[in-house]
Each structure stands twice: as structure tokens, then as C-alpha cells.
PDB file of C-alpha atoms in Angstrom:
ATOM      1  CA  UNK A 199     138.842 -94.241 -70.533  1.00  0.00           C
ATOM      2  CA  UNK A 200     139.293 -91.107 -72.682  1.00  0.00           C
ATOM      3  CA  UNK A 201     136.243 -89.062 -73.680  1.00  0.00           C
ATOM      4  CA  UNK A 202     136.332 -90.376 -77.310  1.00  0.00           C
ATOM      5  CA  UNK A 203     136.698 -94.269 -76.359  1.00  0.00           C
ATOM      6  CA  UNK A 204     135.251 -97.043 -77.932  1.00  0.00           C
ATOM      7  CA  UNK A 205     134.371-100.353 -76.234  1.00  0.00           C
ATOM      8  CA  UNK A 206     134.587-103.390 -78.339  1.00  0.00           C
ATOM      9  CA  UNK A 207     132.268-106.534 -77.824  1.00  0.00           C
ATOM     10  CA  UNK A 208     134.094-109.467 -78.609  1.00  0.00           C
ATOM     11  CA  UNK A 209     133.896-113.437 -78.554  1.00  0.00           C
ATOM     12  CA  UNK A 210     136.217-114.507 -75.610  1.00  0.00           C
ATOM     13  CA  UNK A 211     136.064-117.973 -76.564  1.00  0.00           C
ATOM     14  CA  UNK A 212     136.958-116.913 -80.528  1.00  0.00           C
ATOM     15  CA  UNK A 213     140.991-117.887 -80.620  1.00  0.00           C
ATOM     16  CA  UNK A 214     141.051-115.178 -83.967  1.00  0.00           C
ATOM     17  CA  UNK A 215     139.049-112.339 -81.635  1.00  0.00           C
ATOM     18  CA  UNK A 216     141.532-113.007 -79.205  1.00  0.00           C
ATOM     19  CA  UNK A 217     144.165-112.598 -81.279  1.00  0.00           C
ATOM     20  CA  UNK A 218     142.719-109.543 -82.174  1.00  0.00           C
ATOM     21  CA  UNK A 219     141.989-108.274 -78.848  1.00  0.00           C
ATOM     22  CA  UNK A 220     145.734-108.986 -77.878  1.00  0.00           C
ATOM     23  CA  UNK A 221     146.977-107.193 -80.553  1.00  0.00           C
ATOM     24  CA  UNK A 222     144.654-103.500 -79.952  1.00  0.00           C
ATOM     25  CA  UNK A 223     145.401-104.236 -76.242  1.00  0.00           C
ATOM     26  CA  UNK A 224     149.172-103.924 -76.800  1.00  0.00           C
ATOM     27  CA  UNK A 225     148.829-101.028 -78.733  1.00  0.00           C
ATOM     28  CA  UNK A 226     146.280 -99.281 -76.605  1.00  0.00           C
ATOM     29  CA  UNK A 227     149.179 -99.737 -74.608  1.00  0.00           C
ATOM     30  CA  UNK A 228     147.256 -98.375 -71.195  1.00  0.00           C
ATOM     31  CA  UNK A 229     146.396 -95.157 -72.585  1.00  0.00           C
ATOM     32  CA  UNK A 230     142.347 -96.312 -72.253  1.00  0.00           C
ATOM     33  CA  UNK A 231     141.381 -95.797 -76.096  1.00  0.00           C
ATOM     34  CA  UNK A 232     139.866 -98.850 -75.943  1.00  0.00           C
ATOM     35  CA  UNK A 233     137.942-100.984 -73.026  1.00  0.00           C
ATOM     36  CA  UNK A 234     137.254-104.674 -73.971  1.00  0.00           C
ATOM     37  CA  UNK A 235     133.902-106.734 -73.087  1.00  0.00           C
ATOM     38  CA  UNK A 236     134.117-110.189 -73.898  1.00  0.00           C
ATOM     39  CA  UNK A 237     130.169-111.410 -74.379  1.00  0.00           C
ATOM     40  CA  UNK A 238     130.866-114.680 -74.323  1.00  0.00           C
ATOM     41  CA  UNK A 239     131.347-114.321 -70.011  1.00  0.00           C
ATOM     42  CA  UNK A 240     127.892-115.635 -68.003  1.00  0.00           C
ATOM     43  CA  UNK A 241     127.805-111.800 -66.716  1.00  0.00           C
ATOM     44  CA  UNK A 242     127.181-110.222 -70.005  1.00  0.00           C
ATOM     45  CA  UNK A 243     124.222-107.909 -69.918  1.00  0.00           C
ATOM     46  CA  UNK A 244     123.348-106.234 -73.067  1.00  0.00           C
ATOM     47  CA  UNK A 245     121.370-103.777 -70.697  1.00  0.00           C
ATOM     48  CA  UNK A 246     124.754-101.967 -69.750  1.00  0.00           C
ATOM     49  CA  UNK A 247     126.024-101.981 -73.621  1.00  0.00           C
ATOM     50  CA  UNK A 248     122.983-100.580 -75.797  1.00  0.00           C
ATOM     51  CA  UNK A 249     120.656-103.321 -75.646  1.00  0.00           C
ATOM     52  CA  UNK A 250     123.102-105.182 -77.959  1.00  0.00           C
ATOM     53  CA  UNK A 251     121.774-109.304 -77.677  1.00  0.00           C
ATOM     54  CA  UNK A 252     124.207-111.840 -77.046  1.00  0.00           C
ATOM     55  CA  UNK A 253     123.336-112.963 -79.902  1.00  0.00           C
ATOM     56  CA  UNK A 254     123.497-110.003 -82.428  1.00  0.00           C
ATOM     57  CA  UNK A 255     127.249-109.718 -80.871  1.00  0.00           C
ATOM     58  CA  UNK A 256     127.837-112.750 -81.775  1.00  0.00           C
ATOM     59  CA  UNK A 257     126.604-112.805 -85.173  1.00  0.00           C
ATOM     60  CA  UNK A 258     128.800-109.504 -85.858  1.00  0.00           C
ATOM     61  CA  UNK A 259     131.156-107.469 -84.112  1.00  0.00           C
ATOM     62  CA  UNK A 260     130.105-104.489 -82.355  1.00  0.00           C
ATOM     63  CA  UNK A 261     131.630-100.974 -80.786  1.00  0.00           C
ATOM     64  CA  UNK A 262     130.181 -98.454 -78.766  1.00  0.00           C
ATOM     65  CA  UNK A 263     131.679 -95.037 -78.696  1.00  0.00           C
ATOM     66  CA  UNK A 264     131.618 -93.195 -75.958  1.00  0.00           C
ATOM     67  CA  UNK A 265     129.032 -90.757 -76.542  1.00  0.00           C
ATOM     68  CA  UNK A 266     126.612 -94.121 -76.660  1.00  0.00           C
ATOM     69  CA  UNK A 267     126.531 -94.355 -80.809  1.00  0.00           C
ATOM     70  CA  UNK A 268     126.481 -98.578 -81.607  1.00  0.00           C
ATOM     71  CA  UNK A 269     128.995 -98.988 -84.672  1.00  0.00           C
ATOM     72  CA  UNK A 270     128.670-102.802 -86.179  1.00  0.00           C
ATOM     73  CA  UNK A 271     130.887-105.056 -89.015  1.00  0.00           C
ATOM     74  CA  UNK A 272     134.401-102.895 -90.704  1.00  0.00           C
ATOM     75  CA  UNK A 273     133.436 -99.765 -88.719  1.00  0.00           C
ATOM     76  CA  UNK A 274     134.328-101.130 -85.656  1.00  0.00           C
ATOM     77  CA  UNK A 275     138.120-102.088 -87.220  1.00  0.00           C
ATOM     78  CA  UNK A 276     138.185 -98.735 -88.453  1.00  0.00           C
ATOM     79  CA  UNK A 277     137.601 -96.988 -85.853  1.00  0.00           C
ATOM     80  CA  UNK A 278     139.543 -99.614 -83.510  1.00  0.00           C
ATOM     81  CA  UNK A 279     142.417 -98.864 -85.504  1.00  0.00           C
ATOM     82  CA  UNK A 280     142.272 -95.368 -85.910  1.00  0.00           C
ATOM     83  CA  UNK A 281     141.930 -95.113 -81.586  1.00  0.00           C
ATOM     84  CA  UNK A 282     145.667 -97.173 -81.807  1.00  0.00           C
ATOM     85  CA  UNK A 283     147.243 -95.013 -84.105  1.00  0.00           C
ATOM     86  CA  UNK A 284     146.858 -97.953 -87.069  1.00  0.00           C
ATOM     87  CA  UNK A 285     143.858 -96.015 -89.067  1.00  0.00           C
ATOM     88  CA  UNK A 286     146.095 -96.023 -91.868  1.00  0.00           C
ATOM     89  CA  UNK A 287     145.071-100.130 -92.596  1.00  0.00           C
ATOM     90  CA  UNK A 288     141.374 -99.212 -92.507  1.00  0.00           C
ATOM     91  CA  UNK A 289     141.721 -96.117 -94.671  1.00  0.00           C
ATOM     92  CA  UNK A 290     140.978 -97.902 -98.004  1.00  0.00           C
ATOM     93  CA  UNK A 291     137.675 -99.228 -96.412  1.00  0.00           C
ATOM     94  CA  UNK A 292     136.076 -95.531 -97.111  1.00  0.00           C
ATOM     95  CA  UNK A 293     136.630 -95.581-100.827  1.00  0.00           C
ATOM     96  CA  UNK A 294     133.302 -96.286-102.460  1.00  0.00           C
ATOM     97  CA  UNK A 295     134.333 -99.743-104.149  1.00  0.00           C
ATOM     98  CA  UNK A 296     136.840-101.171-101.559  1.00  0.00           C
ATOM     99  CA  UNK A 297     134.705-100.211 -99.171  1.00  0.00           C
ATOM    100  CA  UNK A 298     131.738-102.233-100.852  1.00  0.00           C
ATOM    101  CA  UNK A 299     133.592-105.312-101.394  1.00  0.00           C
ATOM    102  CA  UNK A 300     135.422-105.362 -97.647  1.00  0.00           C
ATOM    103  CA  UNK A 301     131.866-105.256 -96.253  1.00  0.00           C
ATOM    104  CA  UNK A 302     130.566-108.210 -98.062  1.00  0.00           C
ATOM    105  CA  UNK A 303     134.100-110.408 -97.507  1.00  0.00           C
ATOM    106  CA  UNK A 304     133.321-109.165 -93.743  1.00  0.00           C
ATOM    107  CA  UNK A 305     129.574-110.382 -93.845  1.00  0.00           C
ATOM    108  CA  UNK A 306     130.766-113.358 -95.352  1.00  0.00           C
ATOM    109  CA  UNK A 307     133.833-113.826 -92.838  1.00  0.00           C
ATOM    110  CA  UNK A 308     130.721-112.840 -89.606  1.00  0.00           C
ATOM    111  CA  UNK A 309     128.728-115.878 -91.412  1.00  0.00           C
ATOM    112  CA  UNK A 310     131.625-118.823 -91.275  1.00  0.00           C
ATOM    113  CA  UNK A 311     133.472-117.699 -88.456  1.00  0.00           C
ATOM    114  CA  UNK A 312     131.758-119.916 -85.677  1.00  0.00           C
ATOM    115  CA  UNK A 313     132.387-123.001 -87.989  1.00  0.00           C
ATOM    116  CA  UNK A 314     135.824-122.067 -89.210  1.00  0.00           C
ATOM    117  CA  UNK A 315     137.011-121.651 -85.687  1.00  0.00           C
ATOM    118  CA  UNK A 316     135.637-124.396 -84.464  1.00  0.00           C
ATOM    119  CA  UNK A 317     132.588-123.434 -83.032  1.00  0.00           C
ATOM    120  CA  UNK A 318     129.144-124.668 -82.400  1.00  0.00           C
ATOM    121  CA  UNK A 319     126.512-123.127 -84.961  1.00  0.00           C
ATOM    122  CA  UNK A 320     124.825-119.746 -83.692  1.00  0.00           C
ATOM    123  CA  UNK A 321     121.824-121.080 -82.831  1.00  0.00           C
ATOM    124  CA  UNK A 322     123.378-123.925 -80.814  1.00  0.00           C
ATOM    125  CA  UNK A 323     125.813-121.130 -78.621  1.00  0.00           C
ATOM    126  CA  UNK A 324     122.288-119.021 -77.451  1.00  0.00           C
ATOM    127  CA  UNK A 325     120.692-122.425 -76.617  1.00  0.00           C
ATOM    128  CA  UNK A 326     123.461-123.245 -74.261  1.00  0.00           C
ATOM    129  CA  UNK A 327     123.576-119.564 -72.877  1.00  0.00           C
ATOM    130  CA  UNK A 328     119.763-119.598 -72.257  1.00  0.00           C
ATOM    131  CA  UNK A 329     120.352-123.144 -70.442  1.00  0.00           C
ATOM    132  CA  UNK A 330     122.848-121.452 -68.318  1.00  0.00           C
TER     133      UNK A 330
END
């Protein structure tokens, strides 16, 4: 990992996170910008990653840079991207009114994207974690 890394928590069991995933991964291409935890494993401990709850990560996506600051919804793409060499598609996301409107189609996205992927409600995945 490089000094200014970021670690993204993401839904292993999310086929569109995955897609996601696969696509940084490739263009991480080694070089260690980016380190991956899936929270969706059994051995997720939000101990070792800021105290972030299974399920807060689940409910939106989550980053931690490397000097331990928690980033949470677009700033995690931006900042993604930007670590790939792609920071040109989040750009746009700073301007005052694009930026307002991509963070509420993102809250809105964090809200149906259990149930348009599929996916047991929220409240249903933590009940079957805690059962585990």
C-alpha cells in the first residue's frame, strides 16, 4: 500500500460492487492505491476499519484513507477514482449544484440498492449476520 491509500468497504455479495471492485482493481493495476475489504465475509471486524458497523457499510459505501480519515457516499468514488488516474469522471461532483444533486441520486441509489440487486432488506442481512 502507498502512503496515501484508500481502502474501500464493499458488499461482496453486491454483483454491481463487484463490478465495481473489478473495474478499480484492474486499474489499480498492482500499484497498491487501493486495498479492498469486502464486509459482507463472516471475518469482518469493524474494530480493524474505524469502528465502521456492518451495517452502516452496508447502508452506504465507505473509504478509509490512510492516515485513518472515514470518507462515506460520492467521496469515496472520487477519491477511488482520482487514486486510478480516472478523477477526471468525479470532477463535476465538486461543483456546488452537480455536486448537490449526485449526492441525493447517490442516497437514493444507497436506499434501493439491496432490493434492486436482489437482495434481502437491510434489516433482514444484520439479522442473518447476528445469527451467524
Amino acid at each position: 500500500m502507498t502512503a496515501d491509500a484508500l481502502t474501500l468497504l464493499y458488499d461482496g455479495a453486491c454483483p454491481l460492487c463487484l463490478r465495481e471492485v473489478a473495474l478499480l482493481r484492474r486499474r489499480d493495476a498492482g500499484r497498491g492505491r487501493l486495498a479492498f475489504v469486502d464486509i459482507d465475509a463472516p471475518g469482518y471486524d469493524p474494530a480493524a476499519h474505524a469502528g465502521i458497523s456492518y451495517r452502516d457499510a452496508m447502508g452506504r459505501i465507505h473509504g478509509l484513507s490512510a492516515d485513518g480519515t472515514v470518507l462515506r457516499d460520492v467521496a469515496v468514488f472520487r477519491e477511488a477514482y482520482r487514486q486510478v488516474g480516472l478523477g477526471w469522471i468525479y470532477a463535476p461532483t465538486t461543483w456546488p449544484l452537480l455536486g448537490s444533486a449526485v449526492d441525493a441520486a447517490y442516497g437514493l441509489w444507497a436506499g434501493w440498492r439491496l432490493r434492486l440487486t436482489g437482495r434481502p432488506d437491510l434489516d433482514t442481512l444484520c439479522a442473518r449476520r447476528a445469527a451467524r
